[in-house]
Amino acid sequence: MKQEIATVLNRVRTENPLVHNITNAVVTNFTANGLLALGASPVMAYAPEEVAMMVKLAGALVLNIGTLTTDVVDAMIIAGKSANKHGVPVIFDPVGVGSTSYRLEMAERILSEIKVSVIRGNAGEIASLGGKKGMTKGVDSVASKAEDDMLLAKSVANQFQTIVVMTGKDDVVTDGTDTYVIHNGHPILTKVTGTGCLLSSVLGAFVAVEENHLLASVSGVTIYGIAAEMAAKDTVHKGPGSFQIAFLDQLSKISEENIHRFGRIEKLEQ
Amino acid sequence: MKQEIATVLNRVRTENPLVHNITNAVVTNFTANGLLALGASPVMAYAPEEVAMMVKLAGALVLNIGTLTTDVVDAMIIAGKSANKHGVPVIFDPVGVGSTSYRLEMAERILSEIKVSVIRGNAGEIASLGGKKGMTKGVDSVASKAEDDMLLAKSVANQFQTIVVMTGKDDVVTDGTDTYVIHNGHPILTKVTGTGCLLSSVLGAFVAVEENHLLASVSGVTIYGIAAEMAAKDTVHKGPGSFQIAFLDQLSKISEENIHRFGRIEKLEQ
Amino acid sequence: MKQEIATVLNRVRTENPLVHNITNAVVTNFTANGLLALGASPVMAYAPEEVAMMVKLAGALVLNIGTLTTDVVDAMIIAGKSANKHGVPVIFDPVGVGSTSYRLEMAERILSEIKVSVIRGNAGEIASLGGKKGMTKGVDSVASKAEDDMLLAKSVANQFQTIVVMTGKDDVVTDGTDTYVIHNGHPILTKVTGTGCLLSSVLGAFVAVEENHLLASVSGVTIYGIAAEMAAKDTVHKGPGSFQIAFLDQLSKISEENIHRFGRIEKLEQ
């Protein structure tokens, strides 16, 4: 697996895929810099008049509802339909989808009109997409939190016929049948805004070059977590400002050897 | 006073208040990272359809008109009214309010429809809010610039029944009756964009946890200034890029001991 | 020439020109911080209701279509007309103009309604503005790529009666008659988002203080390239995150001596 991951990373670096992001106002700069550091080419374009044409040039489309407005959702729908028509994979990041009913409604609108290849969110966001019904736990449930999360991720993957990347202390990647848990990453990631959003865009770069989207997603999550660990090594005692910069640096430097040495990928039995 | 400030900072770090920002396009990322570094939780949400619900989840609402448009002001009014209704304190940052008549008109609209707990601006911005009449100085005025500024801040605090935080070389915090001058901070703050805006959002985090908003505001201004001094110590010779990163680091590290050692808070006689 | 460049830089630092940017969502923060580091004062304002008044306060207006929408283009037209009326020079950055027909249409609308002093783009963007007809090359063309680029830049400068700054491995600055090639800069600039956009805004700061816009443009491009080289010296082995921060630092520190020592400006024979 690790060699396959290294190969996919190498393809990102040599093919420089164009990733079209319709993302939130907070993370545009960090997302663009993260993709550039990795070796991909970012483009942000939001105008309804141009997104259908722009996405045709791209290797992937990333839709992120972090600071959505109705105009932007309209542009997302146009871009997403064009992506679906032209075989461009779509990544969906349902930021804060459980916070307001409007956000949930918009997320459901996107998922009903667009076929997405990957959904990336935290456990709460994935649970919201899955509906509360599947998430209730009996008092005598014997499942652990981690087992619950995996069942949730698989259930949502099957519901939307997509890959689900559920990030947290450990990261779960599943297509509803095969499931991987990646044990890389570092808690300081939660102290920098947009690290989840950037991961979604990084997944765009990986699915743009690798048709096996499950492998692409596992690869993206793994290298992201390793880069965070390497960046944290020198900066965690300094603080999140220094970490953020070191993390961008490490995204540009992470090597095949780093993947072999630090990667902690576990395939679950079905 | 210093021990009280340390206690309020500690509450921010342990309670992780959610701060809802409707802020300008330039500073979203820096604001979110500053709040995260401090220990608060930022959320940015602008859609008129969701802001009323989002602000109910928050401990404070920060309204910043740095790159306002009429749509965004409409969202600010909706969010502000919801905040007022649900007892969520509102911070107002009238960025560049004196630059254009449109900006002044929008600021006046916000202040007429929303009860704000804190206004944070520089002397020029506070003067614009107060109207020119109160600001004319006779040729034989004997008041110093600093005394004028304090009178101005008190006058605007009384006019809008709010706390005024007027930042500059020294920072003035007043509720119209009691007035504090904080002598912390560093000139290099003016070489990084959004340091005033981030302070407004930091004040949001402090009023979210401390009901005495005067104490909360003095606390926020003091720790902010100390973090800037500590960051400048190692970076002022390098430049504003390095300072910005070190400042985020210091917001995450500033300690009770730092407050006792470096805090320079002066209470004025009435 | 180098002494003239040092003098213009010094004027930027002492006159602190206000640069009004209507720019894209990705680069607002980096642009503002770059201008501040240089010694200029940035303002971003987009509301159609205020841009005409805001630009009257400014020394230059920068229009950047990186994430354009029709609303923003409308504001650009209003601001641009006000700038033309009040003698405020306008810089135009046609980001990605060749990517979609909408973007080209909007760029042509701006150039037909606004008189711009400087257009800054890469070779592809400048070629798109010039129309494809002028760009076709016969199979037996003996012109080198560099010679072609210079002819293209001169042709577009004459077409729009403006200065063209065409950035790439080497940077070309021409008013259609006189042409300079600046051999400064560093490839790592392409690994940080918005470095082209920030240069456009830096050119705004330079034309704001120096009426000879050709000299101003050569000056801006030269100091920008030198700052990048100095920043790269210590950070290129670390990565693009570290470079970005060091670059902001160097913009604040670049000295007359650095210009004399590192500047590589070539004036072409006509």
mmCIF file of C-alpha atoms in Angstrom, chain B residues 55-146:
data_model
loop_
_atom_site.group_PDB
_atom_site.id
_atom_site.type_symbol
_atom_site.label_atom_id
_atom_site.label_comp_id
_atom_site.label_asym_id
_atom_site.label_seq_id
_atom_site.Cartn_x
_atom_site.Cartn_y
_atom_site.Cartn_z
ATOM 1 C CA VAL B 55 -25.587 33.352 16.284
ATOM 2 C CA LYS B 56 -27.779 31.515 18.799
ATOM 3 C CA LEU B 57 -25.032 28.911 19.057
ATOM 4 C CA ALA B 58 -22.387 31.573 19.651
ATOM 5 C CA GLY B 59 -21.039 33.301 22.744
ATOM 6 C CA ALA B 60 -20.528 36.568 20.849
ATOM 7 C CA LEU B 61 -21.165 38.165 17.479
ATOM 8 C CA VAL B 62 -18.541 40.350 15.792
ATOM 9 C CA LEU B 63 -19.649 42.741 13.042
ATOM 10 C CA ASN B 64 -16.869 44.275 10.937
ATOM 11 C CA ILE B 65 -17.587 46.565 7.980
ATOM 12 C CA GLY B 66 -14.123 46.440 6.376
ATOM 13 C CA THR B 67 -15.400 45.256 2.985
ATOM 14 C CA LEU B 68 -19.114 45.747 3.471
ATOM 15 C CA THR B 69 -21.753 45.419 0.793
ATOM 16 C CA THR B 70 -25.450 46.020 1.254
ATOM 17 C CA ASP B 71 -26.160 42.270 1.251
ATOM 18 C CA VAL B 72 -23.693 41.736 4.050
ATOM 19 C CA VAL B 73 -25.078 44.628 6.078
ATOM 20 C CA ASP B 74 -28.527 43.066 5.734
ATOM 21 C CA ALA B 75 -27.097 39.830 7.142
ATOM 22 C CA MET B 76 -25.441 41.803 9.947
ATOM 23 C CA ILE B 77 -28.786 43.340 10.919
ATOM 24 C CA ILE B 78 -30.499 39.950 10.978
ATOM 25 C CA ALA B 79 -27.667 38.422 12.985
ATOM 26 C CA GLY B 80 -27.480 41.390 15.338
ATOM 27 C CA LYS B 81 -31.199 41.332 16.083
ATOM 28 C CA SER B 82 -31.039 37.626 16.810
ATOM 29 C CA ALA B 83 -28.040 38.245 19.059
ATOM 30 C CA ASN B 84 -29.882 41.003 20.943
ATOM 31 C CA LYS B 85 -32.919 38.772 21.351
ATOM 32 C CA HIS B 86 -30.925 35.843 22.701
ATOM 33 C CA GLY B 87 -28.573 37.794 24.927
ATOM 34 C CA VAL B 88 -25.491 37.248 22.785
ATOM 35 C CA PRO B 89 -23.139 40.247 23.108
ATOM 36 C CA VAL B 90 -22.259 42.107 19.910
ATOM 37 C CA ILE B 91 -18.880 43.690 19.084
ATOM 38 C CA PHE B 92 -18.822 46.325 16.354
ATOM 39 C CA ASP B 93 -15.728 47.266 14.360
ATOM 40 C CA PRO B 94 -16.404 50.335 12.181
ATOM 41 C CA VAL B 95 -13.422 49.866 9.841
ATOM 42 C CA GLY B 96 -12.688 52.966 7.803
ATOM 43 C CA VAL B 97 -16.051 54.479 8.726
ATOM 44 C CA GLY B 98 -14.830 57.972 7.982
ATOM 45 C CA SER B 99 -13.635 57.137 4.466
ATOM 46 C CA THR B 100 -16.937 57.205 2.605
ATOM 47 C CA SER B 101 -20.439 58.467 3.320
ATOM 48 C CA TYR B 102 -21.817 55.022 2.460
ATOM 49 C CA ARG B 103 -19.717 53.409 5.153
ATOM 50 C CA LEU B 104 -20.852 55.967 7.726
ATOM 51 C CA GLU B 105 -24.476 55.467 6.715
ATOM 52 C CA MET B 106 -24.196 51.703 7.092
ATOM 53 C CA ALA B 107 -22.459 52.039 10.463
ATOM 54 C CA GLU B 108 -25.207 54.340 11.676
ATOM 55 C CA ARG B 109 -27.816 51.894 10.411
ATOM 56 C CA ILE B 110 -26.183 49.074 12.363
ATOM 57 C CA LEU B 111 -25.886 51.145 15.532
ATOM 58 C CA SER B 112 -29.478 52.339 15.301
ATOM 59 C CA GLU B 113 -30.909 48.842 14.881
ATOM 60 C CA ILE B 114 -28.561 46.778 17.030
ATOM 61 C CA LYS B 115 -27.539 47.173 20.654
ATOM 62 C CA VAL B 116 -23.797 46.639 20.736
ATOM 63 C CA SER B 117 -21.744 45.801 23.820
ATOM 64 C CA VAL B 118 -18.380 46.978 22.543
ATOM 65 C CA ILE B 119 -17.232 49.275 19.746
ATOM 66 C CA ARG B 120 -13.564 48.857 18.793
ATOM 67 C CA GLY B 121 -11.853 51.343 16.493
ATOM 68 C CA ASN B 122 -9.022 53.819 16.142
ATOM 69 C CA ALA B 123 -9.412 57.446 17.136
ATOM 70 C CA GLY B 124 -10.493 58.526 13.662
ATOM 71 C CA GLU B 125 -13.153 55.847 13.427
ATOM 72 C CA ILE B 126 -14.526 56.575 16.899
ATOM 73 C CA ALA B 127 -14.568 60.285 16.062
ATOM 74 C CA SER B 128 -16.554 59.629 12.892
ATOM 75 C CA LEU B 129 -19.136 57.630 14.839
ATOM 76 C CA GLY B 130 -19.393 60.444 17.377
ATOM 77 C CA GLY B 131 -20.126 63.020 14.703
ATOM 78 C CA LYS B 132 -17.880 65.966 13.983
ATOM 79 C CA LYS B 133 -19.663 68.353 16.300
ATOM 80 C CA GLY B 134 -18.222 66.844 19.452
ATOM 81 C CA MET B 135 -14.773 66.757 17.928
ATOM 82 C CA THR B 136 -14.096 70.356 16.996
ATOM 83 C CA LYS B 137 -11.268 71.812 19.014
ATOM 84 C CA GLY B 138 -10.925 75.504 19.704
ATOM 85 C CA VAL B 139 -7.593 77.086 18.940
ATOM 86 C CA ASP B 140 -7.109 77.755 22.611
ATOM 87 C CA SER B 141 -7.826 74.184 23.662
ATOM 88 C CA VAL B 142 -5.404 73.144 26.346
ATOM 89 C CA ALA B 143 -6.292 69.494 26.230
ATOM 90 C CA SER B 144 -3.561 67.182 24.988
ATOM 91 C CA LYS B 145 -4.178 64.704 22.167
ATOM 92 C CA ALA B 146 -4.359 61.878 24.700
#
